[in-house]
């Protein structure tokens, strides 16, 4: 919608880089939480306390819509689901290591250390039944004065036990997706912003909202 601005409700610089690419393709003007100087609170830190990506994404979109004073808001939740681990880490992807004292690259390293430990344990336990298959899942939510809309995106791949690439964040160096031709950490931002789980969720959502005249 010409002249409107939209809030991207995330503090992750990695997500913001990808989302800015996506929203630019739609010709949309966006702001983020730091631009609006929305302070971080204990309530915000506990938003992702639900059992599904959908519920977590909705909680973020609703919270920041209120905190921003009613700016149309996009929220999301995403994670990696590993078949050999029964779908873990899933919605706990960001907090899987339990290291609440860490953030950024240090937290990513702790999460990946746990991933490798669990994968190696599963391989030893499951032996011939072991599979390295996994998927990245993302759910994107839009909240404005007219209501809410939600879409889900996924990309299939496999977990590696050796990291590859230096781009991306989180589990990206250990998640290889055939559609990207390598790991997420080896992918360009342009390719990720068109083929990733997050790209699929947001592009589908934005297309639907544009058809309704809401963006």
Short mmCIF file of N, CA and C in Angstrom, two decimals, residues 33-140:
data_model
loop_
_atom_site.label_atom_id
_atom_site.label_comp_id
_atom_site.label_asym_id
_atom_site.label_seq_id
_atom_site.Cartn_x
_atom_site.Cartn_y
_atom_site.Cartn_z
N UNK A 33 12.33 -2.68 15.23
CA UNK A 33 12.15 -2.32 16.64
C UNK A 33 13.17 -1.30 17.10
N UNK A 34 14.40 -1.38 16.59
CA UNK A 34 15.41 -0.41 16.99
C UNK A 34 15.11 0.97 16.41
N UNK A 35 14.59 1.01 15.19
CA UNK A 35 14.22 2.29 14.58
C UNK A 35 13.17 3.01 15.43
N UNK A 36 12.24 2.26 15.96
CA UNK A 36 11.17 2.84 16.78
C UNK A 36 11.56 2.98 18.25
N UNK A 37 12.77 2.50 18.59
CA UNK A 37 13.27 2.56 19.97
C UNK A 37 12.31 1.90 20.95
N UNK A 38 11.75 0.76 20.54
CA UNK A 38 10.89 -0.02 21.43
C UNK A 38 11.78 -0.80 22.39
N UNK A 39 11.69 -0.55 23.67
CA UNK A 39 12.62 -1.19 24.62
C UNK A 39 12.32 -2.67 24.81
N UNK A 40 13.38 -3.42 25.08
CA UNK A 40 13.22 -4.84 25.36
C UNK A 40 12.75 -5.01 26.80
N UNK A 41 11.78 -5.90 27.02
CA UNK A 41 11.22 -6.11 28.35
C UNK A 41 11.20 -7.60 28.67
N UNK A 42 10.97 -7.92 29.94
CA UNK A 42 10.84 -9.32 30.34
C UNK A 42 9.64 -9.97 29.65
N UNK A 43 8.59 -9.21 29.45
CA UNK A 43 7.41 -9.74 28.77
C UNK A 43 7.76 -10.15 27.34
N UNK A 44 8.52 -9.32 26.65
CA UNK A 44 8.96 -9.67 25.30
C UNK A 44 9.77 -10.95 25.30
N UNK A 45 10.67 -11.09 26.26
CA UNK A 45 11.55 -12.26 26.31
C UNK A 45 10.78 -13.55 26.54
N UNK A 46 9.56 -13.44 27.03
CA UNK A 46 8.75 -14.64 27.30
C UNK A 46 7.63 -14.85 26.28
N UNK A 47 7.65 -14.11 25.19
CA UNK A 47 6.58 -14.24 24.19
C UNK A 47 6.58 -15.62 23.54
N UNK A 48 7.76 -16.17 23.26
CA UNK A 48 7.86 -17.44 22.54
C UNK A 48 7.78 -18.61 23.52
N UNK A 49 6.65 -18.72 24.19
CA UNK A 49 6.50 -19.75 25.22
C UNK A 49 5.48 -20.82 24.84
N UNK A 50 5.04 -20.80 23.58
CA UNK A 50 3.99 -21.72 23.15
C UNK A 50 4.58 -22.96 22.48
N UNK A 51 3.71 -23.90 22.13
CA UNK A 51 4.17 -25.18 21.61
C UNK A 51 4.18 -25.25 20.10
N UNK A 52 3.71 -24.20 19.42
CA UNK A 52 3.72 -24.20 17.96
C UNK A 52 4.32 -22.90 17.43
N UNK A 53 4.87 -22.98 16.22
CA UNK A 53 5.39 -21.78 15.57
C UNK A 53 4.29 -20.76 15.36
N UNK A 54 3.09 -21.24 15.04
CA UNK A 54 1.97 -20.34 14.79
C UNK A 54 1.63 -19.50 16.01
N UNK A 55 1.54 -20.15 17.16
CA UNK A 55 1.19 -19.42 18.38
C UNK A 55 2.27 -18.41 18.76
N UNK A 56 3.53 -18.78 18.61
CA UNK A 56 4.62 -17.86 18.93
C UNK A 56 4.63 -16.66 18.00
N UNK A 57 4.44 -16.90 16.70
CA UNK A 57 4.43 -15.80 15.74
C UNK A 57 3.26 -14.84 16.01
N UNK A 58 2.10 -15.40 16.31
CA UNK A 58 0.94 -14.57 16.64
C UNK A 58 1.19 -13.72 17.87
N UNK A 59 1.81 -14.32 18.89
CA UNK A 59 2.09 -13.59 20.13
C UNK A 59 3.00 -12.40 19.86
N UNK A 60 4.00 -12.58 19.02
CA UNK A 60 4.93 -11.48 18.72
C UNK A 60 4.24 -10.38 17.92
N UNK A 61 3.47 -10.77 16.91
CA UNK A 61 2.80 -9.77 16.09
C UNK A 61 1.82 -8.94 16.93
N UNK A 62 1.07 -9.60 17.78
CA UNK A 62 0.08 -8.90 18.61
C UNK A 62 0.76 -7.96 19.61
N UNK A 63 1.81 -8.44 20.23
CA UNK A 63 2.52 -7.65 21.25
C UNK A 63 3.11 -6.38 20.63
N UNK A 64 3.83 -6.52 19.52
CA UNK A 64 4.50 -5.36 18.96
C UNK A 64 3.54 -4.44 18.21
N UNK A 65 2.42 -4.96 17.76
CA UNK A 65 1.38 -4.09 17.21
C UNK A 65 0.90 -3.13 18.30
N UNK A 66 0.70 -3.65 19.50
CA UNK A 66 0.29 -2.81 20.63
C UNK A 66 1.40 -1.84 21.02
N UNK A 67 2.61 -2.37 21.15
CA UNK A 67 3.73 -1.55 21.61
C UNK A 67 4.08 -0.43 20.64
N UNK A 68 3.81 -0.64 19.36
CA UNK A 68 4.14 0.37 18.34
C UNK A 68 3.04 1.42 18.20
N UNK A 69 1.94 1.25 18.91
CA UNK A 69 0.84 2.19 18.78
C UNK A 69 -0.05 1.92 17.59
N UNK A 70 0.01 0.68 17.06
CA UNK A 70 -0.90 0.32 15.99
C UNK A 70 -0.32 0.35 14.59
N UNK A 71 1.02 0.31 14.48
CA UNK A 71 1.64 0.19 13.16
C UNK A 71 1.39 -1.22 12.65
N UNK A 72 0.93 -1.40 11.41
CA UNK A 72 0.75 -2.75 10.87
C UNK A 72 2.04 -3.56 11.03
N UNK A 73 1.92 -4.73 11.63
CA UNK A 73 3.09 -5.46 12.13
C UNK A 73 3.19 -6.86 11.56
N UNK A 74 4.42 -7.23 11.20
CA UNK A 74 4.74 -8.60 10.80
C UNK A 74 5.58 -9.26 11.88
N UNK A 75 5.12 -10.42 12.35
CA UNK A 75 5.89 -11.21 13.29
C UNK A 75 6.15 -12.59 12.71
N UNK A 76 7.12 -13.27 13.24
CA UNK A 76 7.39 -14.61 12.74
C UNK A 76 8.02 -15.47 13.83
N UNK A 77 7.97 -16.76 13.60
CA UNK A 77 8.75 -17.70 14.41
C UNK A 77 9.25 -18.77 13.46
N UNK A 78 10.44 -19.26 13.74
CA UNK A 78 11.04 -20.24 12.85
C UNK A 78 11.97 -21.15 13.62
N UNK A 79 12.34 -22.26 12.99
CA UNK A 79 13.26 -23.18 13.63
C UNK A 79 13.56 -24.37 12.75
N UNK A 80 14.41 -25.23 13.27
CA UNK A 80 14.81 -26.44 12.55
C UNK A 80 14.20 -27.66 13.23
N UNK A 81 13.66 -28.57 12.43
CA UNK A 81 13.06 -29.80 12.94
C UNK A 81 13.85 -30.98 12.36
N UNK A 82 14.49 -31.75 13.23
CA UNK A 82 15.36 -32.84 12.82
C UNK A 82 14.65 -34.17 13.05
N UNK A 83 14.50 -34.96 12.00
CA UNK A 83 13.73 -36.21 12.10
C UNK A 83 14.32 -37.18 13.12
N UNK A 84 15.64 -37.33 13.14
CA UNK A 84 16.27 -38.29 14.05
C UNK A 84 16.12 -37.89 15.51
N UNK A 85 15.76 -36.62 15.74
CA UNK A 85 15.58 -36.11 17.11
C UNK A 85 14.11 -35.92 17.44
N UNK A 86 13.24 -36.56 16.68
CA UNK A 86 11.81 -36.45 16.95
C UNK A 86 11.24 -35.07 16.71
N UNK A 87 11.86 -34.31 15.80
CA UNK A 87 11.38 -32.97 15.49
C UNK A 87 12.06 -31.86 16.27
N UNK A 88 12.93 -32.21 17.21
CA UNK A 88 13.67 -31.18 17.92
C UNK A 88 14.70 -30.55 16.99
N UNK A 89 15.12 -29.31 17.31
CA UNK A 89 14.71 -28.46 18.42
C UNK A 89 13.37 -27.74 18.22
N UNK A 90 12.86 -27.69 16.99
CA UNK A 90 11.53 -27.12 16.78
C UNK A 90 11.38 -25.70 17.30
N UNK A 91 10.31 -25.47 18.05
CA UNK A 91 10.04 -24.11 18.56
C UNK A 91 11.08 -23.66 19.59
N UNK A 92 11.88 -24.58 20.07
CA UNK A 92 12.93 -24.23 21.04
C UNK A 92 14.26 -23.92 20.36
N UNK A 93 14.27 -23.83 19.04
CA UNK A 93 15.53 -23.71 18.30
C UNK A 93 16.46 -22.63 18.85
N UNK A 94 15.94 -21.46 19.12
CA UNK A 94 16.79 -20.37 19.58
C UNK A 94 17.27 -20.59 21.02
N UNK A 95 16.47 -21.27 21.83
CA UNK A 95 16.77 -21.40 23.25
C UNK A 95 17.20 -22.82 23.63
N UNK A 96 17.52 -23.65 22.64
CA UNK A 96 17.72 -25.08 22.86
C UNK A 96 18.85 -25.39 23.84
N UNK A 97 19.91 -24.62 23.79
CA UNK A 97 21.07 -24.90 24.65
C UNK A 97 20.79 -24.60 26.12
N UNK A 98 19.75 -23.79 26.38
CA UNK A 98 19.46 -23.41 27.75
C UNK A 98 20.38 -22.34 28.29
N UNK A 99 21.20 -21.76 27.43
CA UNK A 99 22.17 -20.74 27.86
C UNK A 99 21.54 -19.36 27.78
N UNK A 100 20.78 -19.00 28.80
CA UNK A 100 20.13 -17.70 28.83
C UNK A 100 21.12 -16.56 29.00
N UNK A 101 22.36 -16.90 29.36
CA UNK A 101 23.38 -15.88 29.58
C UNK A 101 24.08 -15.48 28.28
N UNK A 102 23.76 -16.16 27.18
CA UNK A 102 24.44 -15.90 25.91
C UNK A 102 23.50 -15.26 24.90
N UNK A 103 24.08 -14.62 23.90
CA UNK A 103 23.32 -14.02 22.81
C UNK A 103 24.19 -14.02 21.55
N UNK A 104 23.56 -13.78 20.41
CA UNK A 104 24.30 -13.64 19.17
C UNK A 104 25.09 -14.88 18.79
N UNK A 105 26.32 -14.66 18.32
CA UNK A 105 27.17 -15.75 17.84
C UNK A 105 27.49 -16.76 18.93
N UNK A 106 27.62 -16.29 20.17
CA UNK A 106 27.94 -17.20 21.28
C UNK A 106 26.77 -18.15 21.54
N UNK A 107 25.55 -17.64 21.46
CA UNK A 107 24.37 -18.50 21.63
C UNK A 107 24.26 -19.48 20.46
N UNK A 108 24.52 -19.00 19.24
CA UNK A 108 24.50 -19.90 18.08
C UNK A 108 25.48 -21.05 18.27
N UNK A 109 26.67 -20.74 18.77
CA UNK A 109 27.70 -21.76 18.97
C UNK A 109 27.26 -22.78 20.00
N UNK A 110 26.61 -22.34 21.07
CA UNK A 110 26.13 -23.26 22.10
C UNK A 110 25.03 -24.16 21.56
N UNK A 111 24.13 -23.59 20.77
CA UNK A 111 23.05 -24.38 20.17
C UNK A 111 23.60 -25.41 19.19
N UNK A 112 24.57 -25.00 18.39
CA UNK A 112 25.15 -25.93 17.41
C UNK A 112 25.96 -27.02 18.09
N UNK A 113 26.59 -26.69 19.19
CA UNK A 113 27.31 -27.71 19.95
C UNK A 113 26.34 -28.78 20.44
N UNK A 114 25.18 -28.36 20.92
CA UNK A 114 24.18 -29.33 21.36
C UNK A 114 23.64 -30.13 20.19
N UNK A 115 23.43 -29.46 19.05
CA UNK A 115 22.95 -30.16 17.86
C UNK A 115 23.90 -31.30 17.48
N UNK A 116 25.18 -31.00 17.41
CA UNK A 116 26.16 -32.02 17.01
C UNK A 116 26.21 -33.15 18.02
N UNK A 117 26.15 -32.81 19.29
CA UNK A 117 26.17 -33.83 20.34
C UNK A 117 24.96 -34.75 20.22
N UNK A 118 23.79 -34.17 20.00
CA UNK A 118 22.57 -34.97 19.90
C UNK A 118 22.54 -35.80 18.62
N UNK A 119 23.01 -35.23 17.51
CA UNK A 119 23.04 -35.96 16.24
C UNK A 119 23.98 -37.16 16.33
N UNK A 120 25.15 -36.96 16.91
CA UNK A 120 26.09 -38.06 17.03
C UNK A 120 25.56 -39.15 17.95
N UNK A 121 24.86 -38.73 18.98
CA UNK A 121 24.24 -39.71 19.88
C UNK A 121 23.14 -40.49 19.18
N UNK A 122 22.33 -39.79 18.38
CA UNK A 122 21.25 -40.45 17.64
C UNK A 122 21.81 -41.41 16.61
N UNK A 123 22.89 -41.03 15.94
CA UNK A 123 23.50 -41.90 14.93
C UNK A 123 24.00 -43.20 15.58
N UNK A 124 24.63 -43.07 16.75
CA UNK A 124 25.15 -44.25 17.44
C UNK A 124 24.02 -45.14 17.94
N UNK A 125 22.94 -44.53 18.42
CA UNK A 125 21.83 -45.29 18.98
C UNK A 125 20.96 -45.92 17.90
N UNK A 126 20.67 -45.18 16.85
CA UNK A 126 19.74 -45.64 15.81
C UNK A 126 20.42 -46.47 14.72
N UNK A 127 21.70 -46.30 14.56
CA UNK A 127 22.51 -47.04 13.59
C UNK A 127 21.85 -47.05 12.19
N UNK A 128 21.45 -48.21 11.69
CA UNK A 128 20.92 -48.30 10.32
C UNK A 128 19.61 -47.53 10.15
N UNK A 129 18.93 -47.23 11.25
CA UNK A 129 17.67 -46.50 11.17
C UNK A 129 17.87 -44.98 11.17
N UNK A 130 19.11 -44.56 11.35
CA UNK A 130 19.38 -43.12 11.46
C UNK A 130 19.15 -42.42 10.12
N UNK A 131 18.56 -41.24 10.18
CA UNK A 131 18.41 -40.38 9.00
C UNK A 131 18.86 -38.98 9.37
N UNK A 132 19.55 -38.33 8.45
CA UNK A 132 20.00 -36.96 8.70
C UNK A 132 19.01 -35.93 8.15
N UNK A 133 17.83 -36.36 7.73
CA UNK A 133 16.85 -35.45 7.14
C UNK A 133 16.31 -34.46 8.17
N UNK A 134 16.04 -33.26 7.69
CA UNK A 134 15.54 -32.19 8.56
C UNK A 134 14.85 -31.16 7.69
N UNK A 135 14.23 -30.20 8.34
CA UNK A 135 13.61 -29.11 7.60
C UNK A 135 13.65 -27.83 8.44
N UNK A 136 13.73 -26.73 7.75
CA UNK A 136 13.55 -25.42 8.36
C UNK A 136 12.07 -25.05 8.18
N UNK A 137 11.47 -24.54 9.24
CA UNK A 137 10.06 -24.13 9.23
C UNK A 137 9.96 -22.67 9.66
N UNK A 138 9.11 -21.94 8.99
CA UNK A 138 8.84 -20.55 9.38
C UNK A 138 7.35 -20.27 9.29
N UNK A 139 6.86 -19.50 10.21
CA UNK A 139 5.47 -19.02 10.17
C UNK A 139 5.50 -17.49 10.25
N UNK A 140 4.85 -16.85 9.30
CA UNK A 140 4.78 -15.39 9.24
C UNK A 140 3.35 -14.95 9.55
#
